[in-house]
Coordinates of C-alpha atoms in Angstrom, one line a residue:
Chain A
M24 CA 68.3 -26.5 -41.0
G25 CA 67.5 -26.9 -44.6
A26 CA 67.4 -30.6 -44.3
L27 CA 65.2 -30.3 -41.2
V28 CA 62.6 -28.2 -43.2
N29 CA 62.8 -30.4 -46.3
Q30 CA 61.9 -33.4 -44.2
L31 CA 58.7 -31.6 -43.3
P32 CA 56.5 -32.7 -46.3
I33 CA 57.7 -36.3 -46.0
G34 CA 56.8 -36.4 -42.3
L35 CA 53.4 -34.8 -43.0
S36 CA 52.5 -37.2 -45.8
I37 CA 53.6 -40.2 -43.7
A38 CA 51.4 -38.9 -41.0
A39 CA 48.5 -38.4 -43.4
V40 CA 48.7 -42.0 -44.7
L41 CA 48.9 -43.3 -41.2
L42 CA 45.9 -41.3 -40.2
L43 CA 43.8 -42.6 -43.1
I44 CA 44.7 -46.2 -42.1
A45 CA 44.4 -45.7 -38.4
L46 CA 40.9 -44.0 -38.6
G47 CA 39.2 -47.2 -39.5
L48 CA 41.2 -49.2 -37.0
T49 CA 40.6 -47.0 -34.1
F50 CA 36.8 -47.1 -34.6
T51 CA 36.5 -50.8 -35.2
F52 CA 38.7 -51.3 -32.2
G53 CA 37.1 -48.8 -30.0
Q54 CA 33.5 -49.6 -31.0
M55 CA 33.6 -53.4 -31.3
G56 CA 36.9 -54.4 -29.7
V57 CA 37.9 -55.9 -33.0
I58 CA 41.5 -55.9 -34.0
N59 CA 41.4 -56.2 -37.7
M60 CA 44.7 -57.6 -39.1
A61 CA 43.1 -57.8 -42.6
H62 CA 42.9 -54.0 -42.6
G63 CA 46.2 -53.9 -44.4
E64 CA 44.8 -56.0 -47.2
F65 CA 42.0 -53.4 -47.7
I66 CA 44.8 -50.8 -48.3
M67 CA 46.3 -53.3 -50.8
A68 CA 42.8 -53.7 -52.4
G69 CA 42.5 -49.9 -52.8
A70 CA 46.0 -49.7 -54.4
Y71 CA 45.2 -52.5 -56.9
T72 CA 42.0 -50.7 -57.7
A73 CA 43.9 -47.7 -58.8
Y74 CA 46.2 -50.0 -60.8
L75 CA 43.3 -51.6 -62.6
L76 CA 41.6 -48.3 -63.4
Q77 CA 44.7 -46.4 -64.6
G78 CA 44.6 -45.5 -68.3
L79 CA 40.9 -46.1 -68.7
T80 CA 40.1 -42.4 -68.7
S81 CA 42.1 -39.2 -68.4
Q82 CA 41.0 -38.7 -64.8
S83 CA 41.1 -42.3 -63.7
F84 CA 43.2 -41.5 -60.6
L85 CA 40.4 -39.3 -59.2
I86 CA 37.8 -41.9 -60.1
A87 CA 39.9 -44.5 -58.3
L88 CA 39.4 -42.7 -55.0
P89 CA 35.6 -43.4 -54.6
V90 CA 35.9 -46.7 -56.4
A91 CA 38.6 -47.9 -54.0
F92 CA 36.5 -46.7 -51.1
A93 CA 33.6 -48.8 -52.3
V94 CA 35.7 -51.9 -53.1
A95 CA 37.6 -51.9 -49.7
G96 CA 34.4 -50.9 -47.9
L97 CA 32.5 -53.8 -49.3
M98 CA 35.3 -56.2 -48.5
G99 CA 35.2 -54.9 -44.9
L100 CA 31.4 -55.3 -44.8
L101 CA 31.6 -58.8 -46.1
L102 CA 34.3 -59.7 -43.5
E103 CA 32.2 -58.3 -40.7
W104 CA 29.0 -60.0 -41.8
S105 CA 30.5 -63.4 -42.6
L106 CA 33.0 -63.8 -39.8
I107 CA 33.7 -61.1 -37.3
R108 CA 30.2 -60.7 -35.9
R109 CA 30.5 -64.2 -34.6
F110 CA 33.5 -63.1 -32.5
Y111 CA 32.4 -60.1 -30.5
G112 CA 33.7 -60.3 -27.0
R113 CA 36.7 -62.3 -28.1
P114 CA 39.1 -59.6 -29.3
L115 CA 42.2 -61.7 -29.3
D116 CA 40.5 -64.4 -31.4
T117 CA 39.4 -61.8 -33.9
L118 CA 43.0 -60.7 -34.2
L119 CA 44.0 -64.2 -35.2
L120 CA 41.0 -64.8 -37.3
T121 CA 41.5 -61.7 -39.4
W122 CA 45.2 -62.6 -39.7
G123 CA 44.2 -65.8 -41.3
V124 CA 41.9 -63.9 -43.7
S125 CA 44.8 -61.5 -44.5
L126 CA 47.1 -64.4 -45.4
V127 CA 44.5 -65.7 -47.8
L128 CA 43.9 -62.3 -49.3
Q129 CA 47.6 -61.7 -49.8
Q130 CA 48.0 -65.0 -51.5
L131 CA 45.0 -64.3 -53.7
A132 CA 46.6 -61.0 -54.7
R133 CA 49.8 -62.8 -55.6
D134 CA 47.9 -65.3 -57.7
V135 CA 45.8 -62.6 -59.5
F136 CA 48.3 -59.8 -60.0
G137 CA 51.6 -61.7 -59.7
A138 CA 54.2 -61.5 -56.9
P139 CA 56.3 -58.6 -58.4
N140 CA 55.3 -55.1 -57.6
V141 CA 53.3 -53.0 -60.1
Q142 CA 53.5 -49.3 -60.6
V143 CA 50.7 -46.8 -60.9
T144 CA 51.6 -43.8 -63.0
A145 CA 50.7 -40.6 -61.2
P146 CA 48.6 -38.2 -63.2
G147 CA 50.5 -35.3 -64.8
W148 CA 49.1 -32.6 -62.5
L149 CA 50.7 -34.4 -59.5
V150 CA 54.2 -34.5 -60.9
G151 CA 56.6 -31.9 -59.7
G152 CA 56.3 -29.5 -56.9
V153 CA 56.5 -25.9 -55.7
D154 CA 59.0 -24.0 -53.7
L155 CA 57.5 -22.2 -50.7
L156 CA 59.8 -20.1 -48.5
G157 CA 62.7 -22.3 -49.5
V158 CA 60.9 -25.6 -48.8
R159 CA 60.3 -27.9 -51.7
L160 CA 56.7 -29.1 -51.6
P161 CA 56.1 -32.1 -54.0
Y162 CA 52.6 -32.1 -55.4
N163 CA 52.0 -35.8 -54.7
R164 CA 52.8 -35.5 -51.0
M165 CA 50.7 -32.4 -50.7
F166 CA 47.8 -34.1 -52.4
I167 CA 48.0 -36.9 -49.8
V168 CA 47.9 -34.4 -47.0
V169 CA 44.9 -32.6 -48.5
L170 CA 43.2 -35.9 -49.0
A171 CA 43.7 -36.9 -45.4
V172 CA 42.4 -33.5 -44.2
V173 CA 39.3 -33.9 -46.4
C174 CA 38.7 -37.4 -45.0
V175 CA 39.1 -36.3 -41.4
V176 CA 36.8 -33.4 -41.8
G177 CA 34.3 -35.7 -43.5
V178 CA 34.5 -38.2 -40.7
W179 CA 34.2 -35.4 -38.1
L180 CA 31.2 -33.9 -39.8
Y181 CA 29.7 -37.4 -40.0
L182 CA 30.2 -38.1 -36.3
T183 CA 29.0 -34.7 -35.1
R184 CA 26.3 -33.6 -37.6
L185 CA 24.6 -36.7 -38.9
P186 CA 22.1 -38.9 -37.0
A187 CA 24.0 -42.0 -38.1
G188 CA 27.3 -40.5 -36.7
R189 CA 25.6 -39.8 -33.4
R190 CA 24.4 -43.4 -33.2
M191 CA 28.0 -44.5 -33.9
R192 CA 29.3 -42.3 -31.1
A193 CA 26.6 -43.7 -28.8
V194 CA 27.7 -47.3 -29.5
V195 CA 31.3 -46.4 -28.9
Q196 CA 30.6 -44.8 -25.6
D197 CA 28.2 -47.5 -24.2
R198 CA 27.0 -50.3 -26.3
E199 CA 24.4 -51.7 -24.0
L200 CA 22.8 -48.3 -23.2
A201 CA 22.8 -47.6 -26.9
A202 CA 21.0 -50.9 -27.6
Y203 CA 18.4 -50.2 -24.9
S204 CA 17.8 -46.8 -26.4
G205 CA 16.7 -48.5 -29.6
I206 CA 19.8 -48.2 -31.7
A207 CA 20.3 -51.2 -34.0
T208 CA 23.9 -51.7 -32.8
G209 CA 24.5 -54.5 -35.3
R210 CA 23.7 -52.2 -38.2
V211 CA 25.9 -49.5 -36.8
D212 CA 28.8 -52.0 -36.5
R213 CA 28.5 -53.0 -40.1
F214 CA 28.5 -49.4 -41.2
T215 CA 31.5 -48.6 -39.1
F216 CA 33.3 -51.4 -40.8
L217 CA 32.3 -50.2 -44.2
L218 CA 33.5 -46.7 -43.4
G219 CA 36.8 -47.8 -41.8
S220 CA 37.7 -50.3 -44.5
G221 CA 36.7 -47.8 -47.2
L222 CA 39.2 -45.2 -45.8
A223 CA 41.9 -47.9 -45.9
G224 CA 41.1 -48.3 -49.6
V225 CA 41.5 -44.5 -50.1
A226 CA 44.8 -44.7 -48.2
G227 CA 45.8 -47.5 -50.7
V228 CA 45.2 -45.2 -53.6
A229 CA 47.2 -42.4 -52.0
L230 CA 50.1 -44.8 -51.4
T231 CA 50.4 -45.5 -55.1
L232 CA 51.6 -41.9 -55.4
V233 CA 54.7 -42.5 -53.3
G234 CA 55.7 -46.1 -54.1
P235 CA 55.0 -49.4 -55.9
V236 CA 52.0 -51.7 -55.3
G237 CA 52.6 -55.3 -54.1
P238 CA 50.8 -58.0 -52.3
G239 CA 52.7 -57.1 -49.1
L240 CA 51.8 -53.4 -49.2
G241 CA 49.4 -53.6 -46.3
T242 CA 51.7 -55.4 -43.8
F243 CA 54.2 -52.6 -44.2
Y244 CA 51.9 -50.0 -42.8
I245 CA 49.6 -52.0 -40.5
V246 CA 51.9 -52.1 -37.5
D247 CA 52.6 -48.4 -37.4
A248 CA 48.8 -47.8 -37.8
F249 CA 48.1 -50.0 -34.8
L250 CA 50.7 -48.0 -32.8
V251 CA 48.8 -44.9 -33.7
V252 CA 45.7 -46.4 -32.3
V253 CA 47.5 -47.5 -29.1
A254 CA 49.1 -44.1 -28.6
G255 CA 46.0 -42.1 -29.5
G256 CA 43.4 -43.8 -27.4
L257 CA 40.5 -45.8 -28.6
G258 CA 37.7 -44.6 -30.7
Q259 CA 38.9 -41.0 -30.6
L260 CA 39.2 -38.9 -33.7
R261 CA 41.4 -36.3 -32.1
G262 CA 43.6 -38.9 -30.5
A263 CA 44.1 -40.6 -33.9
V264 CA 45.0 -37.3 -35.6
L265 CA 47.5 -36.2 -32.9
A266 CA 49.1 -39.7 -32.6
A267 CA 49.4 -40.0 -36.4
V268 CA 51.1 -36.7 -36.8
A269 CA 53.4 -37.4 -33.8
L270 CA 54.4 -40.8 -35.1
G271 CA 54.7 -39.7 -38.7
F272 CA 57.1 -37.0 -37.8
L273 CA 58.9 -39.1 -35.3
N274 CA 59.4 -41.8 -37.9
S275 CA 60.6 -39.6 -40.7
Y276 CA 62.9 -37.5 -38.5
L277 CA 64.4 -40.4 -36.6
E278 CA 65.1 -42.1 -39.9
F279 CA 66.8 -39.0 -41.1
W280 CA 68.9 -38.5 -38.1
T281 CA 69.9 -42.1 -37.3
D282 CA 69.2 -44.8 -39.8
A283 CA 66.0 -46.6 -40.8
S284 CA 66.8 -49.7 -38.7
L285 CA 67.4 -47.8 -35.5
A286 CA 64.4 -45.5 -36.0
K287 CA 61.9 -48.2 -35.6
V288 CA 63.4 -49.4 -32.3
L289 CA 63.5 -45.8 -31.0
V290 CA 59.9 -45.3 -32.0
F291 CA 59.0 -48.4 -30.1
V292 CA 60.9 -47.3 -27.0
A293 CA 59.2 -43.9 -27.3
I294 CA 55.8 -45.5 -27.3
I295 CA 56.6 -47.7 -24.3
A296 CA 57.8 -44.6 -22.5
F297 CA 54.7 -42.7 -23.5
L298 CA 52.5 -45.5 -22.1
Q299 CA 54.2 -45.1 -18.7
V300 CA 52.7 -41.6 -18.6
R301 CA 49.4 -42.2 -20.3
P302 CA 48.7 -46.0 -20.4
Q303 CA 45.5 -45.6 -22.2
G304 CA 46.7 -43.2 -24.9
M305 CA 46.4 -39.5 -25.4
F306 CA 42.7 -39.3 -24.9
V307 CA 40.6 -41.5 -22.8
L308 CA 36.9 -42.0 -23.2
K309 CA 35.4 -41.3 -19.8
G310 CA 33.3 -44.1 -18.5
R311 CA 32.6 -45.9 -15.4
A312 CA 34.3 -49.1 -16.4
L313 CA 37.1 -50.4 -14.2
V314 CA 40.5 -49.8 -15.8
Chain B
M6 CA 46.7 -95.3 -16.0
T7 CA 44.8 -92.5 -17.5
L8 CA 44.5 -91.8 -21.2
G9 CA 46.8 -88.8 -20.8
R10 CA 49.6 -90.9 -19.2
I11 CA 49.3 -93.6 -21.9
S12 CA 49.6 -91.1 -24.8
L13 CA 52.5 -89.4 -23.0
V14 CA 54.4 -92.7 -22.8
V15 CA 53.6 -93.5 -26.5
C16 CA 55.0 -90.1 -27.5
V17 CA 58.2 -90.5 -25.5
V18 CA 58.7 -94.0 -27.0
L19 CA 58.1 -92.6 -30.5
L20 CA 60.5 -89.7 -30.0
A21 CA 63.1 -92.2 -28.7
L22 CA 62.7 -94.5 -31.7
A23 CA 62.9 -91.7 -34.3
P24 CA 66.7 -91.6 -34.6
L25 CA 66.8 -95.3 -35.3
T26 CA 64.2 -95.3 -38.0
L27 CA 64.2 -91.9 -39.7
S28 CA 66.7 -90.8 -42.3
P29 CA 69.1 -88.0 -41.2
F30 CA 67.1 -85.5 -43.3
R31 CA 63.8 -86.4 -41.8
L32 CA 65.3 -86.5 -38.3
G33 CA 66.6 -83.0 -38.8
L34 CA 63.1 -81.9 -39.8
L35 CA 61.6 -83.5 -36.7
A36 CA 64.2 -81.8 -34.5
K37 CA 63.1 -78.5 -36.1
Y38 CA 59.5 -79.2 -35.2
L39 CA 60.6 -80.0 -31.7
C40 CA 62.2 -76.5 -31.5
F41 CA 58.9 -75.0 -32.5
A42 CA 57.2 -77.2 -29.9
I43 CA 59.4 -75.7 -27.2
V44 CA 58.2 -72.2 -28.2
A45 CA 54.7 -73.6 -28.2
V46 CA 54.9 -74.6 -24.6
G47 CA 55.9 -71.0 -23.7
I48 CA 53.1 -69.6 -25.8
A49 CA 50.6 -72.0 -24.2
L50 CA 51.7 -70.7 -20.8
A51 CA 51.5 -67.0 -21.6
W52 CA 48.5 -67.1 -23.9
G53 CA 46.5 -70.2 -22.8
Q54 CA 47.1 -69.9 -19.1
G55 CA 47.8 -66.2 -18.7
G56 CA 45.7 -64.7 -21.4
M57 CA 48.7 -62.7 -22.8
L58 CA 48.6 -63.0 -26.6
T59 CA 52.2 -62.6 -27.5
L60 CA 52.8 -61.8 -31.2
G61 CA 56.5 -61.3 -30.7
Q62 CA 57.8 -64.7 -29.7
G63 CA 60.0 -64.5 -32.8
V64 CA 62.0 -61.8 -31.0
F65 CA 63.0 -64.1 -28.1
F66 CA 63.5 -67.0 -30.4
G67 CA 65.8 -64.8 -32.4
L68 CA 67.7 -63.4 -29.4
G69 CA 68.5 -67.0 -28.2
G70 CA 69.3 -68.0 -31.8
Y71 CA 71.7 -65.1 -32.5
A72 CA 73.5 -65.5 -29.1
M73 CA 74.1 -69.2 -30.0
A74 CA 75.1 -68.4 -33.6
M75 CA 77.5 -65.7 -32.5
Y76 CA 79.3 -68.2 -30.3
L77 CA 79.4 -70.9 -33.0
K78 CA 80.7 -68.4 -35.6
L79 CA 83.5 -67.2 -33.3
K80 CA 84.4 -70.8 -32.5
E81 CA 84.7 -71.6 -36.1
A82 CA 86.6 -68.4 -36.9
G83 CA 89.4 -69.4 -34.5
S84 CA 91.1 -67.2 -31.9
A85 CA 91.9 -64.1 -34.1
G86 CA 89.6 -64.6 -37.0
L87 CA 86.5 -62.9 -38.0
P88 CA 83.2 -64.6 -38.8
D89 CA 82.9 -65.1 -42.6
F90 CA 80.0 -62.6 -43.1
M91 CA 82.0 -59.8 -41.4
V92 CA 84.8 -60.3 -43.8
W93 CA 82.3 -60.0 -46.7
S94 CA 80.8 -56.8 -45.4
G95 CA 84.2 -55.3 -44.8
V96 CA 84.4 -55.3 -41.1
E97 CA 88.1 -55.4 -40.0
E98 CA 88.0 -55.7 -36.2
L99 CA 85.7 -57.8 -34.1
P100 CA 82.9 -55.5 -32.7
A101 CA 82.9 -55.1 -28.9
L102 CA 79.4 -56.6 -28.7
W103 CA 80.7 -59.8 -30.1
K104 CA 83.8 -60.3 -27.9
P105 CA 82.2 -61.9 -24.8
F106 CA 80.3 -64.4 -27.0
G107 CA 83.6 -66.3 -27.6
N108 CA 83.2 -67.7 -24.2
P109 CA 80.9 -70.7 -24.2
V110 CA 79.6 -70.1 -20.6
F111 CA 78.8 -66.5 -21.4
A112 CA 77.0 -67.6 -24.7
L113 CA 74.9 -70.2 -22.9
A114 CA 74.0 -67.8 -20.2
A115 CA 73.1 -65.2 -22.8
V116 CA 70.8 -67.6 -24.6
V117 CA 68.6 -67.7 -21.4
L118 CA 69.3 -64.3 -19.9
I119 CA 69.0 -61.9 -22.9
P120 CA 65.5 -63.0 -23.9
G121 CA 64.6 -63.2 -20.2
V122 CA 65.7 -59.7 -19.4
V123 CA 64.1 -58.2 -22.5
A124 CA 60.8 -59.9 -21.7
F125 CA 61.1 -59.0 -18.1
L126 CA 61.6 -55.3 -18.8
L127 CA 58.9 -55.1 -21.4
G128 CA 56.5 -57.0 -19.2
L129 CA 57.2 -54.9 -16.2
L130 CA 56.8 -51.6 -18.0
V131 CA 53.7 -52.7 -19.8
F132 CA 51.8 -54.8 -17.3
R133 CA 52.5 -52.4 -14.4
Q134 CA 50.6 -49.7 -16.4
R135 CA 47.8 -52.2 -16.9
V136 CA 48.3 -52.2 -20.6
R137 CA 46.8 -55.6 -21.5
G138 CA 44.8 -57.7 -23.9
A139 CA 44.9 -56.4 -27.5
Y140 CA 47.2 -53.5 -26.5
F141 CA 49.8 -55.9 -25.4
A142 CA 49.4 -58.0 -28.5
I143 CA 49.9 -55.0 -30.7
L144 CA 53.0 -53.9 -28.7
S145 CA 54.6 -57.3 -28.9
Q146 CA 54.0 -57.3 -32.6
A147 CA 55.5 -53.9 -33.0
L148 CA 58.6 -55.2 -31.1
A149 CA 58.9 -58.1 -33.6
A150 CA 58.7 -55.6 -36.5
A151 CA 61.3 -53.3 -35.0
F152 CA 63.6 -56.2 -34.1
V153 CA 63.7 -57.6 -37.6
I154 CA 64.4 -54.2 -39.2
L155 CA 67.2 -53.6 -36.7
L156 CA 68.7 -57.0 -37.5
I157 CA 68.6 -56.3 -41.3
G158 CA 70.0 -52.8 -40.9
Q159 CA 73.0 -53.7 -38.8
Q160 CA 74.6 -55.8 -41.6
G161 CA 78.1 -55.8 -40.1
L162 CA 76.9 -57.0 -36.7
T163 CA 74.2 -59.5 -37.6
G164 CA 74.8 -60.6 -41.2
G165 CA 71.8 -58.5 -42.3
T166 CA 69.1 -60.3 -44.4
N167 CA 71.1 -63.4 -44.8
G168 CA 71.6 -63.9 -41.1
M169 CA 74.2 -66.4 -40.1
T170 CA 74.7 -69.8 -41.6
N171 CA 77.3 -72.5 -42.2
F172 CA 77.8 -74.1 -38.8
S173 CA 79.8 -77.3 -38.7
Q174 CA 80.4 -77.7 -35.0
F175 CA 78.3 -77.6 -31.9
F176 CA 80.2 -78.1 -28.6
G177 CA 82.4 -80.8 -30.1
L178 CA 79.6 -82.4 -32.1
D179 CA 80.2 -82.6 -35.9
L180 CA 77.0 -81.3 -37.4
T181 CA 77.8 -82.7 -40.8
D182 CA 77.9 -86.2 -39.4
P183 CA 74.7 -88.2 -38.9
N184 CA 75.7 -89.2 -35.4
G185 CA 76.3 -85.5 -34.5
Q186 CA 72.9 -84.8 -35.9
R187 CA 71.3 -87.5 -33.8
A188 CA 73.0 -86.1 -30.7
V189 CA 71.6 -82.6 -31.5
Y190 CA 68.2 -84.2 -31.9
A191 CA 68.5 -85.9 -28.6
I192 CA 69.4 -82.7 -26.9
T193 CA 66.4 -80.9 -28.4
A194 CA 64.0 -83.7 -27.4
L195 CA 65.4 -83.6 -23.8
V196 CA 65.0 -79.8 -23.6
L197 CA 61.5 -80.1 -24.9
G198 CA 60.8 -82.7 -22.2
A199 CA 62.3 -80.5 -19.5
T200 CA 60.3 -77.5 -20.8
F201 CA 57.1 -79.5 -20.7
L202 CA 57.8 -80.7 -17.2
V203 CA 58.6 -77.2 -15.9
A204 CA 55.5 -75.8 -17.5
K205 CA 53.4 -78.6 -16.2
L206 CA 54.7 -78.1 -12.6
L207 CA 54.1 -74.4 -13.0
V208 CA 50.5 -74.9 -14.1
R209 CA 49.8 -77.2 -11.2
S210 CA 51.4 -75.0 -8.6
R211 CA 49.7 -72.2 -6.6
F212 CA 51.4 -69.8 -9.0
G213 CA 49.6 -71.5 -11.9
R214 CA 46.2 -71.1 -10.3
L215 CA 47.0 -67.5 -9.7
L216 CA 47.9 -67.1 -13.3
V217 CA 44.6 -68.5 -14.5
A218 CA 42.8 -66.3 -12.0
V219 CA 44.6 -63.2 -13.4
R220 CA 43.5 -64.3 -16.9
D221 CA 39.9 -64.7 -16.0
G222 CA 39.5 -61.8 -13.5
E223 CA 42.5 -59.6 -13.2
D224 CA 40.7 -57.0 -11.1
R225 CA 39.4 -59.5 -8.6
V226 CA 42.9 -60.9 -8.1
R227 CA 44.1 -57.3 -7.5
F228 CA 41.4 -56.8 -4.9
L229 CA 42.5 -60.0 -3.2
G230 CA 45.8 -58.4 -2.6
Y231 CA 48.0 -59.9 -5.3
D232 CA 49.8 -58.0 -7.9
P233 CA 48.8 -59.2 -11.3
A234 CA 51.6 -57.4 -13.0
V235 CA 54.2 -59.5 -11.2
V236 CA 52.4 -62.8 -12.1
K237 CA 52.1 -61.8 -15.7
T238 CA 55.7 -60.5 -16.0
I239 CA 57.1 -63.7 -14.5
T240 CA 55.1 -65.9 -16.8
F241 CA 55.9 -63.8 -19.9
T242 CA 59.6 -64.0 -18.9
I243 CA 59.5 -67.8 -18.6
S244 CA 57.8 -68.1 -22.0
A245 CA 60.5 -65.8 -23.5
V246 CA 63.2 -67.9 -22.0
M247 CA 61.7 -71.0 -23.5
A248 CA 61.6 -69.3 -26.9
G249 CA 65.2 -68.3 -26.5
L250 CA 66.2 -71.9 -25.7
A251 CA 64.3 -73.1 -28.8
G252 CA 66.1 -70.5 -30.9
A253 CA 69.5 -71.5 -29.6
L254 CA 68.7 -75.2 -30.5
F255 CA 67.3 -74.2 -33.9
V256 CA 70.8 -72.9 -35.0
P257 CA 72.6 -76.3 -34.8
V258 CA 69.4 -78.2 -35.9
V259 CA 68.6 -76.2 -39.0
G260 CA 72.0 -74.5 -39.6
I261 CA 70.7 -71.0 -40.1
I262 CA 69.3 -68.0 -38.2
S263 CA 68.0 -65.0 -40.2
P264 CA 65.5 -62.2 -39.8
A265 CA 63.1 -64.0 -42.2
L266 CA 62.6 -66.6 -39.4
L267 CA 61.7 -64.0 -36.8
G268 CA 59.4 -61.3 -38.1
I269 CA 55.7 -60.6 -37.7
V270 CA 54.6 -63.5 -39.9
P271 CA 56.9 -66.2 -38.4
S272 CA 55.9 -65.0 -34.9
L273 CA 52.2 -65.4 -35.8
E274 CA 53.0 -68.8 -37.4
L275 CA 54.3 -70.0 -34.0
L276 CA 50.8 -69.3 -32.7
V277 CA 49.0 -71.3 -35.4
G278 CA 50.1 -74.6 -34.0
V279 CA 49.2 -73.7 -30.5
A280 CA 45.7 -72.5 -31.6
V281 CA 45.1 -75.7 -33.7
G282 CA 46.4 -78.0 -31.0
G283 CA 44.6 -76.3 -28.1
R284 CA 46.1 -73.4 -26.2
F285 CA 44.6 -74.4 -22.8
V286 CA 46.4 -77.8 -22.8
L287 CA 50.2 -78.0 -22.9
A288 CA 50.4 -81.3 -24.6
G289 CA 47.8 -80.1 -27.2
A290 CA 50.0 -77.1 -28.0
I291 CA 53.0 -79.3 -28.5
A292 CA 51.2 -81.7 -30.7
G293 CA 49.7 -78.8 -32.7
A294 CA 53.0 -77.2 -33.2
I295 CA 54.6 -80.4 -34.5
A296 CA 51.6 -81.3 -36.7
V297 CA 51.2 -77.8 -38.3
N298 CA 54.9 -77.6 -39.1
Y299 CA 54.9 -81.1 -40.5
A300 CA 51.9 -80.1 -42.7
K301 CA 53.8 -77.1 -43.8
T302 CA 56.8 -79.2 -44.9
L303 CA 54.5 -81.6 -46.6
F304 CA 52.7 -78.8 -48.6
S305 CA 55.8 -76.8 -49.3
E306 CA 57.4 -79.8 -51.0
D307 CA 54.6 -80.2 -53.4
F308 CA 52.7 -76.9 -53.9
A309 CA 54.0 -74.0 -51.8
E310 CA 51.3 -71.4 -52.7
G311 CA 48.7 -73.8 -51.4
W312 CA 50.2 -73.6 -48.0
L313 CA 49.3 -70.0 -47.3
Y314 CA 45.7 -70.7 -48.3
L315 CA 45.6 -73.7 -46.1
Q316 CA 47.3 -72.1 -43.2
G317 CA 45.0 -69.0 -43.3
G318 CA 41.9 -71.2 -43.8
L319 CA 42.9 -73.6 -41.1
F320 CA 43.3 -70.8 -38.7
V321 CA 39.8 -69.4 -39.6
L322 CA 38.2 -72.8 -39.3
V323 CA 39.7 -73.7 -36.0
L324 CA 38.7 -70.3 -34.5
V325 CA 35.2 -70.5 -35.8
F326 CA 34.5 -74.2 -35.0
A327 CA 36.9 -75.2 -32.3
P328 CA 38.2 -72.2 -30.4
K329 CA 39.8 -74.5 -27.8
G330 CA 41.7 -76.4 -30.6
L331 CA 41.9 -80.1 -31.1
A332 CA 42.5 -80.7 -27.4
G333 CA 39.2 -79.0 -26.7
V334 CA 37.5 -81.3 -29.3
V335 CA 39.0 -84.4 -27.6
E336 CA 38.1 -83.2 -24.2
S337 CA 34.4 -82.6 -25.0
A338 CA 34.2 -86.0 -26.8
R339 CA 35.6 -87.6 -23.7
D340 CA 33.2 -85.8 -21.5
R341 CA 30.3 -86.8 -23.6
L342 CA 31.5 -90.4 -23.5
A343 CA 31.9 -90.3 -19.8
S344 CA 28.5 -88.8 -19.2
R345 CA 26.8 -91.4 -21.4
R346 CA 28.4 -94.2 -19.4
Q347 CA 27.4 -93.1 -16.0
T348 CA 23.8 -92.2 -15.5
G349 CA 24.0 -89.0 -13.6
P350 CA 24.2 -85.3 -14.4
A351 CA 26.9 -84.4 -16.8
P352 CA 30.0 -83.0 -15.0
V353 CA 29.8 -79.3 -14.7
E354 CA 32.2 -77.7 -17.1
V355 CA 34.8 -75.5 -15.4
T356 CA 35.4 -72.3 -17.2
A357 CA 38.6 -72.7 -19.0

């Protein structure tokens, strides 16, 4: 029982990281049909941003969060503007295209920062933890959870309260109709990319709290994040949240009960089984398209 | 004789002459490229003809490879012995999973059947639920990730990260002897030829047309009374079996099978050659696979880091400028030439 409870913060923090990564993916996928394999490299860019900034000031970790958002977001914007917008309507080709970009970015990181992993020292106030009702809650993992909650609330507010967010939802639901209504869909696309990639950068900073930073950091998380998108349903905030929490816990508990190598296979089997019941994920955008 | 026939004959002659002219080392490399070309035929079927982007061909390649490697290891260990890596990891008795692989017939059947059954089950479960396109691509990639982690984790069963290596015999052929290597090369070339022929017949058959129809308008095919899930599952299974065969040949050709050859990145690398050569044309996919892997060897020998830039860049360039690959470039050049010669309207391009 004790072990069961102690695994809780780990599962939650894995879910939080997955959620931060999957948010960007689910919107670029749902809105533009783009499968961005280079998303993982935006995570890496965020993590290296934290590495470069550390030690500059006493609060450089907190400063790293918005800076990483900007760095990764601009990278995403550049990718969309230079390459991806030529590929709309060819989702499988974008997948391969962005994989090519991700190879180049990883090698670039290897050349600039070196192949060995680097370490970001967590700020003092995130070291240690607190005991709550017999559960050990490490500060660093709690911080990641809070960060994810703040980001999700922010995205939710953006989608529901701001005109720009309404435009984005309109494009996700029906691109043509949105265009006919006078929405500049191209600009909305670019902004979605900026937002999604920026969140990946933030996730990268969060990941520096729980592990080292290396050129392959992104590839480690990208597959799980894509599974969150598949299980959650496209372009759906609540789907992404639920699926990320489910997969985060499933991953951490299965790893605990069996071993890490079997856990991944079991998660895969679970997802295939889940798709037998809900082939389009937890939540489906209602539309008139043939499915 | 058409241009296609002529180039086919030239290729066959070149492949037949290779053992006489190439050094054993270079011949081994060529045999390795041919293994990848066998996978490429399967990918061209599934992706080019069927529209199923499979990012997990490494899994089927690996299943075939491990089945073959297990047999060869047991053969080498003798009747009572254990494979060397099991001794190193402290396994004392042969695991039950390994026992049937001592039988050559079982092992050869497993090379074909295990990848086939896995692909069949996955395809059936996924395609029946109309999970397709990018969803399928992501799932196949997740399978590759899980497969590699499983292989690494089960050290005592699979040899872990190191995989299996040190093979000296292959069905009576001495793999350390140049003549044995030539024989293995010949077997690989013949299997590639057979694979190509099967794929070609399949593409030309009624089934092949149905497959293309499913790719271009799955719903319409369904309305006509066919079941697209069946068509896709069969094609996916065939492509997996081809990958399994290639993996099984890879073991005697290269002398190693390990998780590093099968994961997400190697599975995607298998696609690069197909994309570069042209996924809609079987011969293009083969040529692309051989050329890209040759380029990889060439670059890795001199400057290894450059290869990743080149591979990534090549991929981006091909997708931007020649989405149908080199075969597409050749085709459109030929069409332009033909339409210039005859004064008439240019032939209407059939949607690929």
